[in-house]
Structure formats: structure tokens, C-alpha cells
Amino acid sequence: MHAWMEDRLSDDIVAEQRKVEEAELIIFQFPMYWFSVPAIMKGWMDRVLAQGFAFSLDKMYNNGIFKDKKAMLAFSTGASQTMFQPDGVNGDINVSLWPLQVLAPQIFWGPAHCPAQVIVEKVSGSQIVDIDKRKYLVPSDITVAQFMWIIRKRIQMPSEKAIYLFVDKTVPQSSITMGQLYEKEKDEDGFLYVAYSGENTFGF
């Protein structure tokens, strides 16, 4: 941060930052390594997307400096579909991607082994066609209670232990759907922020 504020960054990093500022869309393409990006890309992110330039303590996430820019991840897993199922050795790939996702992902398993026509059909029916249309990762018709059950199962929380879901520090009705909760509690940018706890009170 201090190097950025004092204009002491190396020329190659400054050049990369200019590219970020000028880009309307940034595509990160990489093979997934241990549920994350490769070391060389992690190094690029740490150096180029530096504090002060890409974010600050009061400007991050949905209030970030580059919140109006678009970014896309295109990556390979090097694993089969069964390995990224909820009961697979790597766990549900949607859970692995939660920290990175806004739109629902397009997942295509084994493209190198598929006929060209299958690939064309897959892309033609993909979310890429409607990339600006928001798609939700949680089905809008499930209830809050069902969503809590999904969380409980994912974190392997014993059934005898209580779990509470919070939206804006309050506990929503368990019978309403996630779609209803979203329409009622979404923020100005269209996001719904939830937290869960083993206690029936929530605070910071």
C-alpha cells in the first residue's frame, strides 16, 4: 500500500495496473491448483491488485473501487465430475466457488473427450449468451429452513446442535422462500448477505 501511495511500484506492475484500469472485462484463465489459482497468478493478484489501487478498508466487495468492472474466470480442474460432487472427494464445486461467484457457473466436464457438435450445443445453451442476466446460486423456491439444512449438511454439523441463519442481524422466518427473502432484504446492488451461527444472537 505504501509503495503505491508513494509511487514506488516497479514499472511492470504500474503497466499491469494501467491495463486493469482501462479494461472493461478481465478474463482470468488458469488450471485450478489446490482449489485456488496457480502461484504465478496469485503473485500477479497480490502485486497488481494492491491495497490502495484495487481496494481499501472502506472500498471493497460490493463497494469496491472496481465494482463496475466485469471479470470472468475460465479454468480447468484436472478432475472428473464425480470428484466435485457434494459427496465427492473434493466436495461440491459450487461451494468451492462461492467466494468468487456472482453469476451461476457454467461447468463443462471433459470437453477434450467430447465431439465438436456436443461442445457447440453446450456453449449455445450456456449462460454466456445471457452473461448480463443475474442467475442465483441458491434456488429461489427453497425455504429458509431447507437452505439451513443444506448448510448444516455441508459443514457436517451434528443434528443435535442448533443452527441459526441471520440476515442483517435478524433471524428470518424459516417458512419463507429464499426468493422472498432476497426480494425483501437485498441491498442496493442486488446482493443478499447471510450469516449462520450456533448461537441465537448475532453481532460484530
mmCIF file of C-alpha atoms in Angstrom:
data_model
loop_
_atom_site.group_PDB
_atom_site.id
_atom_site.type_symbol
_atom_site.label_atom_id
_atom_site.label_comp_id
_atom_site.label_asym_id
_atom_site.label_seq_id
_atom_site.Cartn_x
_atom_site.Cartn_y
_atom_site.Cartn_z
ATOM 1 C CA MET A 1 0.000 0.000 0.000
ATOM 2 C CA HIS A 2 2.743 2.460 0.940
ATOM 3 C CA ALA A 3 4.648 1.723 -2.268
ATOM 4 C CA TRP A 4 1.517 2.509 -4.294
ATOM 5 C CA MET A 5 0.789 5.708 -2.343
ATOM 6 C CA GLU A 6 4.389 6.869 -2.672
ATOM 7 C CA ASP A 7 4.612 5.934 -6.370
ATOM 8 C CA ARG A 8 7.407 3.428 -5.751
ATOM 9 C CA LEU A 9 5.963 0.448 -7.629
ATOM 10 C CA SER A 10 8.092 -1.061 -10.387
ATOM 11 C CA ASP A 11 7.309 -0.116 -13.972
ATOM 12 C CA ASP A 12 5.995 -3.563 -14.891
ATOM 13 C CA ILE A 13 3.453 -3.514 -12.054
ATOM 14 C CA VAL A 14 2.335 0.010 -12.947
ATOM 15 C CA ALA A 15 1.876 -1.115 -16.558
ATOM 16 C CA GLU A 16 -0.325 -4.005 -15.415
ATOM 17 C CA GLN A 17 -2.383 -1.671 -13.231
ATOM 18 C CA ARG A 18 -2.993 0.602 -16.216
ATOM 19 C CA LYS A 19 -4.331 -2.400 -18.132
ATOM 20 C CA VAL A 20 -6.732 -3.156 -15.285
ATOM 21 C CA GLU A 21 -7.950 0.444 -15.215
ATOM 22 C CA GLU A 22 -8.567 0.501 -18.967
ATOM 23 C CA ALA A 23 -10.182 -2.934 -19.291
ATOM 24 C CA GLU A 24 -13.961 -3.320 -19.429
ATOM 25 C CA LEU A 25 -13.731 -7.088 -18.937
ATOM 26 C CA ILE A 26 -10.917 -9.146 -17.404
ATOM 27 C CA ILE A 27 -10.793 -12.900 -18.019
ATOM 28 C CA PHE A 28 -8.662 -14.987 -15.674
ATOM 29 C CA GLN A 29 -7.857 -18.274 -17.421
ATOM 30 C CA PHE A 30 -5.929 -20.907 -15.480
ATOM 31 C CA PRO A 31 -5.794 -24.506 -14.246
ATOM 32 C CA MET A 32 -7.116 -24.801 -10.695
ATOM 33 C CA TYR A 33 -4.305 -25.744 -8.280
ATOM 34 C CA TRP A 34 -5.353 -26.965 -4.841
ATOM 35 C CA PHE A 35 -8.721 -25.177 -5.004
ATOM 36 C CA SER A 36 -7.095 -21.870 -5.981
ATOM 37 C CA VAL A 37 -5.162 -20.102 -8.721
ATOM 38 C CA PRO A 38 -1.569 -21.098 -9.624
ATOM 39 C CA ALA A 39 1.236 -19.389 -7.720
ATOM 40 C CA ILE A 40 2.227 -17.147 -10.633
ATOM 41 C CA MET A 41 -1.323 -15.780 -10.913
ATOM 42 C CA LYS A 42 -1.590 -15.397 -7.134
ATOM 43 C CA GLY A 43 1.602 -13.356 -7.288
ATOM 44 C CA TRP A 44 0.128 -11.174 -10.040
ATOM 45 C CA MET A 45 -3.004 -10.580 -7.968
ATOM 46 C CA ASP A 46 -1.023 -9.728 -4.837
ATOM 47 C CA ARG A 47 1.250 -7.275 -6.652
ATOM 48 C CA VAL A 48 -1.104 -5.690 -9.180
ATOM 49 C CA LEU A 49 -4.376 -5.652 -7.249
ATOM 50 C CA ALA A 50 -2.667 -3.938 -4.353
ATOM 51 C CA GLN A 51 -4.321 -2.198 -1.433
ATOM 52 C CA GLY A 52 -4.921 1.417 -2.319
ATOM 53 C CA PHE A 53 -5.087 0.717 -6.036
ATOM 54 C CA ALA A 54 -7.715 -2.042 -6.190
ATOM 55 C CA PHE A 55 -9.309 -1.813 -2.745
ATOM 56 C CA SER A 56 -9.168 -0.026 0.574
ATOM 57 C CA LEU A 57 -10.645 -0.582 4.018
ATOM 58 C CA ASP A 58 -13.715 1.476 3.130
ATOM 59 C CA LYS A 59 -13.934 0.437 -0.533
ATOM 60 C CA MET A 60 -14.130 -3.310 -1.016
ATOM 61 C CA TYR A 61 -16.531 -6.066 -2.082
ATOM 62 C CA ASN A 62 -19.814 -4.591 -3.403
ATOM 63 C CA ASN A 63 -18.499 -1.095 -2.639
ATOM 64 C CA GLY A 64 -15.129 -1.749 -4.243
ATOM 65 C CA ILE A 65 -13.077 0.590 -6.387
ATOM 66 C CA PHE A 66 -13.674 -1.575 -9.467
ATOM 67 C CA LYS A 67 -17.238 -2.638 -8.627
ATOM 68 C CA ASP A 68 -18.494 -1.544 -12.063
ATOM 69 C CA LYS A 69 -15.988 -3.673 -13.975
ATOM 70 C CA LYS A 70 -16.654 -7.205 -15.172
ATOM 71 C CA ALA A 71 -14.446 -10.224 -14.613
ATOM 72 C CA MET A 72 -14.726 -13.853 -15.643
ATOM 73 C CA LEU A 73 -12.910 -16.990 -14.520
ATOM 74 C CA ALA A 74 -12.232 -19.715 -17.089
ATOM 75 C CA PHE A 75 -10.381 -22.635 -15.568
ATOM 76 C CA SER A 76 -9.863 -26.379 -15.684
ATOM 77 C CA THR A 77 -9.990 -28.671 -12.654
ATOM 78 C CA GLY A 78 -7.990 -31.653 -13.861
ATOM 79 C CA ALA A 79 -10.592 -33.847 -12.173
ATOM 80 C CA SER A 80 -13.742 -35.713 -13.101
ATOM 81 C CA GLN A 81 -17.288 -34.570 -12.389
ATOM 82 C CA THR A 82 -17.763 -37.204 -9.685
ATOM 83 C CA MET A 83 -14.820 -35.811 -7.718
ATOM 84 C CA PHE A 84 -16.549 -32.418 -7.416
ATOM 85 C CA GLN A 85 -19.981 -33.675 -6.346
ATOM 86 C CA PRO A 86 -21.294 -32.912 -2.816
ATOM 87 C CA ASP A 87 -20.234 -36.430 -1.777
ATOM 88 C CA GLY A 88 -17.074 -36.478 -3.907
ATOM 89 C CA VAL A 89 -13.505 -36.407 -2.643
ATOM 90 C CA ASN A 90 -13.147 -32.678 -3.486
ATOM 91 C CA GLY A 91 -16.621 -31.644 -2.358
ATOM 92 C CA ASP A 92 -19.254 -29.626 -4.215
ATOM 93 C CA ILE A 93 -17.567 -27.398 -6.791
ATOM 94 C CA ASN A 94 -20.247 -24.735 -6.236
ATOM 95 C CA VAL A 95 -19.156 -24.471 -2.603
ATOM 96 C CA SER A 96 -15.513 -24.150 -3.676
ATOM 97 C CA LEU A 97 -16.516 -21.282 -5.967
ATOM 98 C CA TRP A 98 -18.831 -19.414 -3.579
ATOM 99 C CA PRO A 99 -16.247 -16.745 -2.632
ATOM 100 C CA LEU A 100 -15.732 -15.933 -6.327
ATOM 101 C CA GLN A 101 -19.201 -16.178 -7.826
ATOM 102 C CA VAL A 102 -21.867 -13.638 -8.672
ATOM 103 C CA LEU A 103 -23.420 -15.452 -11.601
ATOM 104 C CA ALA A 104 -24.046 -19.171 -11.573
ATOM 105 C CA PRO A 105 -21.112 -21.022 -13.176
ATOM 106 C CA GLN A 106 -21.109 -22.822 -16.491
ATOM 107 C CA ILE A 107 -19.452 -26.176 -15.877
ATOM 108 C CA PHE A 108 -18.460 -28.425 -18.769
ATOM 109 C CA TRP A 109 -16.823 -31.712 -17.820
ATOM 110 C CA GLY A 110 -14.378 -33.482 -20.142
ATOM 111 C CA PRO A 111 -14.517 -31.184 -23.199
ATOM 112 C CA ALA A 112 -11.371 -32.778 -24.661
ATOM 113 C CA HIS A 113 -13.231 -36.073 -24.953
ATOM 114 C CA CYS A 114 -16.469 -34.716 -26.469
ATOM 115 C CA PRO A 115 -17.382 -34.405 -30.163
ATOM 116 C CA ALA A 116 -17.259 -30.868 -31.567
ATOM 117 C CA GLN A 117 -21.044 -30.799 -32.026
ATOM 118 C CA VAL A 118 -21.597 -31.536 -28.337
ATOM 119 C CA ILE A 119 -19.345 -28.624 -27.407
ATOM 120 C CA VAL A 120 -21.211 -26.281 -29.779
ATOM 121 C CA GLU A 121 -24.560 -27.331 -28.305
ATOM 122 C CA LYS A 122 -23.243 -26.868 -24.784
ATOM 123 C CA VAL A 123 -21.998 -23.337 -25.471
ATOM 124 C CA SER A 124 -25.171 -22.399 -27.384
ATOM 125 C CA GLY A 125 -27.286 -23.256 -24.362
ATOM 126 C CA SER A 126 -24.927 -21.782 -21.788
ATOM 127 C CA GLN A 127 -25.181 -18.772 -19.527
ATOM 128 C CA ILE A 128 -22.583 -16.990 -21.684
ATOM 129 C CA VAL A 129 -25.362 -15.967 -24.062
ATOM 130 C CA ASP A 130 -27.086 -14.119 -21.198
ATOM 131 C CA ILE A 131 -23.969 -13.087 -19.283
ATOM 132 C CA ASP A 132 -25.575 -9.865 -18.049
ATOM 133 C CA LYS A 133 -28.595 -11.689 -16.662
ATOM 134 C CA ARG A 134 -28.091 -12.498 -12.982
ATOM 135 C CA LYS A 135 -28.597 -16.147 -12.051
ATOM 136 C CA TYR A 136 -28.835 -17.180 -8.440
ATOM 137 C CA LEU A 137 -26.757 -19.902 -6.848
ATOM 138 C CA VAL A 138 -29.471 -20.786 -4.325
ATOM 139 C CA PRO A 139 -32.801 -21.963 -5.839
ATOM 140 C CA SER A 140 -35.359 -19.225 -5.231
ATOM 141 C CA ASP A 141 -38.144 -21.695 -4.426
ATOM 142 C CA ILE A 142 -36.498 -23.450 -1.473
ATOM 143 C CA THR A 143 -37.403 -22.285 2.022
ATOM 144 C CA VAL A 144 -35.059 -20.747 4.550
ATOM 145 C CA ALA A 145 -35.349 -23.971 6.557
ATOM 146 C CA GLN A 146 -34.252 -26.033 3.546
ATOM 147 C CA PHE A 147 -31.337 -23.677 2.922
ATOM 148 C CA MET A 148 -30.260 -24.077 6.558
ATOM 149 C CA TRP A 149 -30.393 -27.853 6.112
ATOM 150 C CA ILE A 150 -28.067 -27.545 3.107
ATOM 151 C CA ILE A 151 -25.617 -25.500 5.188
ATOM 152 C CA ARG A 152 -25.822 -27.979 8.071
ATOM 153 C CA LYS A 153 -25.083 -30.890 5.743
ATOM 154 C CA ARG A 154 -22.234 -29.071 4.022
ATOM 155 C CA ILE A 155 -20.396 -28.161 7.240
ATOM 156 C CA GLN A 156 -21.262 -31.555 8.759
ATOM 157 C CA MET A 157 -22.937 -30.011 11.787
ATOM 158 C CA PRO A 158 -24.435 -32.630 14.146
ATOM 159 C CA SER A 159 -28.238 -32.733 14.078
ATOM 160 C CA GLU A 160 -28.456 -32.206 17.839
ATOM 161 C CA LYS A 161 -26.751 -28.812 17.585
ATOM 162 C CA ALA A 162 -28.766 -25.696 16.828
ATOM 163 C CA ILE A 163 -28.046 -23.524 13.805
ATOM 164 C CA TYR A 164 -29.355 -20.027 13.146
ATOM 165 C CA LEU A 165 -29.432 -18.026 9.926
ATOM 166 C CA PHE A 166 -29.093 -14.258 10.083
ATOM 167 C CA VAL A 167 -29.905 -11.539 7.560
ATOM 168 C CA ASP A 168 -28.984 -8.051 8.713
ATOM 169 C CA LYS A 169 -28.520 -9.432 12.252
ATOM 170 C CA THR A 170 -32.091 -10.755 12.388
ATOM 171 C CA VAL A 171 -33.457 -14.299 12.072
ATOM 172 C CA PRO A 172 -35.826 -14.627 9.070
ATOM 173 C CA GLN A 173 -38.924 -16.818 9.100
ATOM 174 C CA SER A 174 -37.966 -20.381 8.236
ATOM 175 C CA SER A 175 -41.085 -20.917 6.118
ATOM 176 C CA ILE A 176 -40.485 -18.173 3.532
ATOM 177 C CA THR A 177 -38.628 -18.952 0.322
ATOM 178 C CA MET A 178 -35.147 -17.708 -0.434
ATOM 179 C CA GLY A 179 -36.652 -15.784 -3.352
ATOM 180 C CA GLN A 180 -38.985 -13.931 -0.997
ATOM 181 C CA LEU A 181 -36.127 -13.286 1.411
ATOM 182 C CA TYR A 182 -33.980 -11.946 -1.421
ATOM 183 C CA GLU A 183 -36.655 -9.536 -2.648
ATOM 184 C CA LYS A 184 -37.210 -8.285 0.891
ATOM 185 C CA GLU A 185 -33.614 -7.979 2.089
ATOM 186 C CA LYS A 186 -31.374 -7.478 -0.982
ATOM 187 C CA ASP A 187 -29.082 -4.468 -0.915
ATOM 188 C CA GLU A 188 -28.949 -1.687 -3.494
ATOM 189 C CA ASP A 189 -26.520 -3.681 -5.642
ATOM 190 C CA GLY A 190 -28.789 -6.721 -5.713
ATOM 191 C CA PHE A 191 -26.890 -8.882 -3.218
ATOM 192 C CA LEU A 192 -28.293 -10.782 -0.243
ATOM 193 C CA TYR A 193 -25.864 -11.232 2.633
ATOM 194 C CA VAL A 194 -26.482 -14.057 5.095
ATOM 195 C CA ALA A 195 -24.560 -15.471 8.046
ATOM 196 C CA TYR A 196 -25.054 -18.529 10.183
ATOM 197 C CA SER A 197 -24.157 -19.278 13.781
ATOM 198 C CA GLY A 198 -24.637 -21.815 16.541
ATOM 199 C CA GLU A 199 -25.911 -19.017 18.780
ATOM 200 C CA ASN A 200 -29.305 -17.320 18.603
ATOM 201 C CA THR A 201 -27.803 -13.835 18.759
ATOM 202 C CA PHE A 202 -25.511 -12.248 16.217
ATOM 203 C CA GLY A 203 -23.294 -9.216 16.373
ATOM 204 C CA PHE A 204 -19.920 -7.816 15.394
#
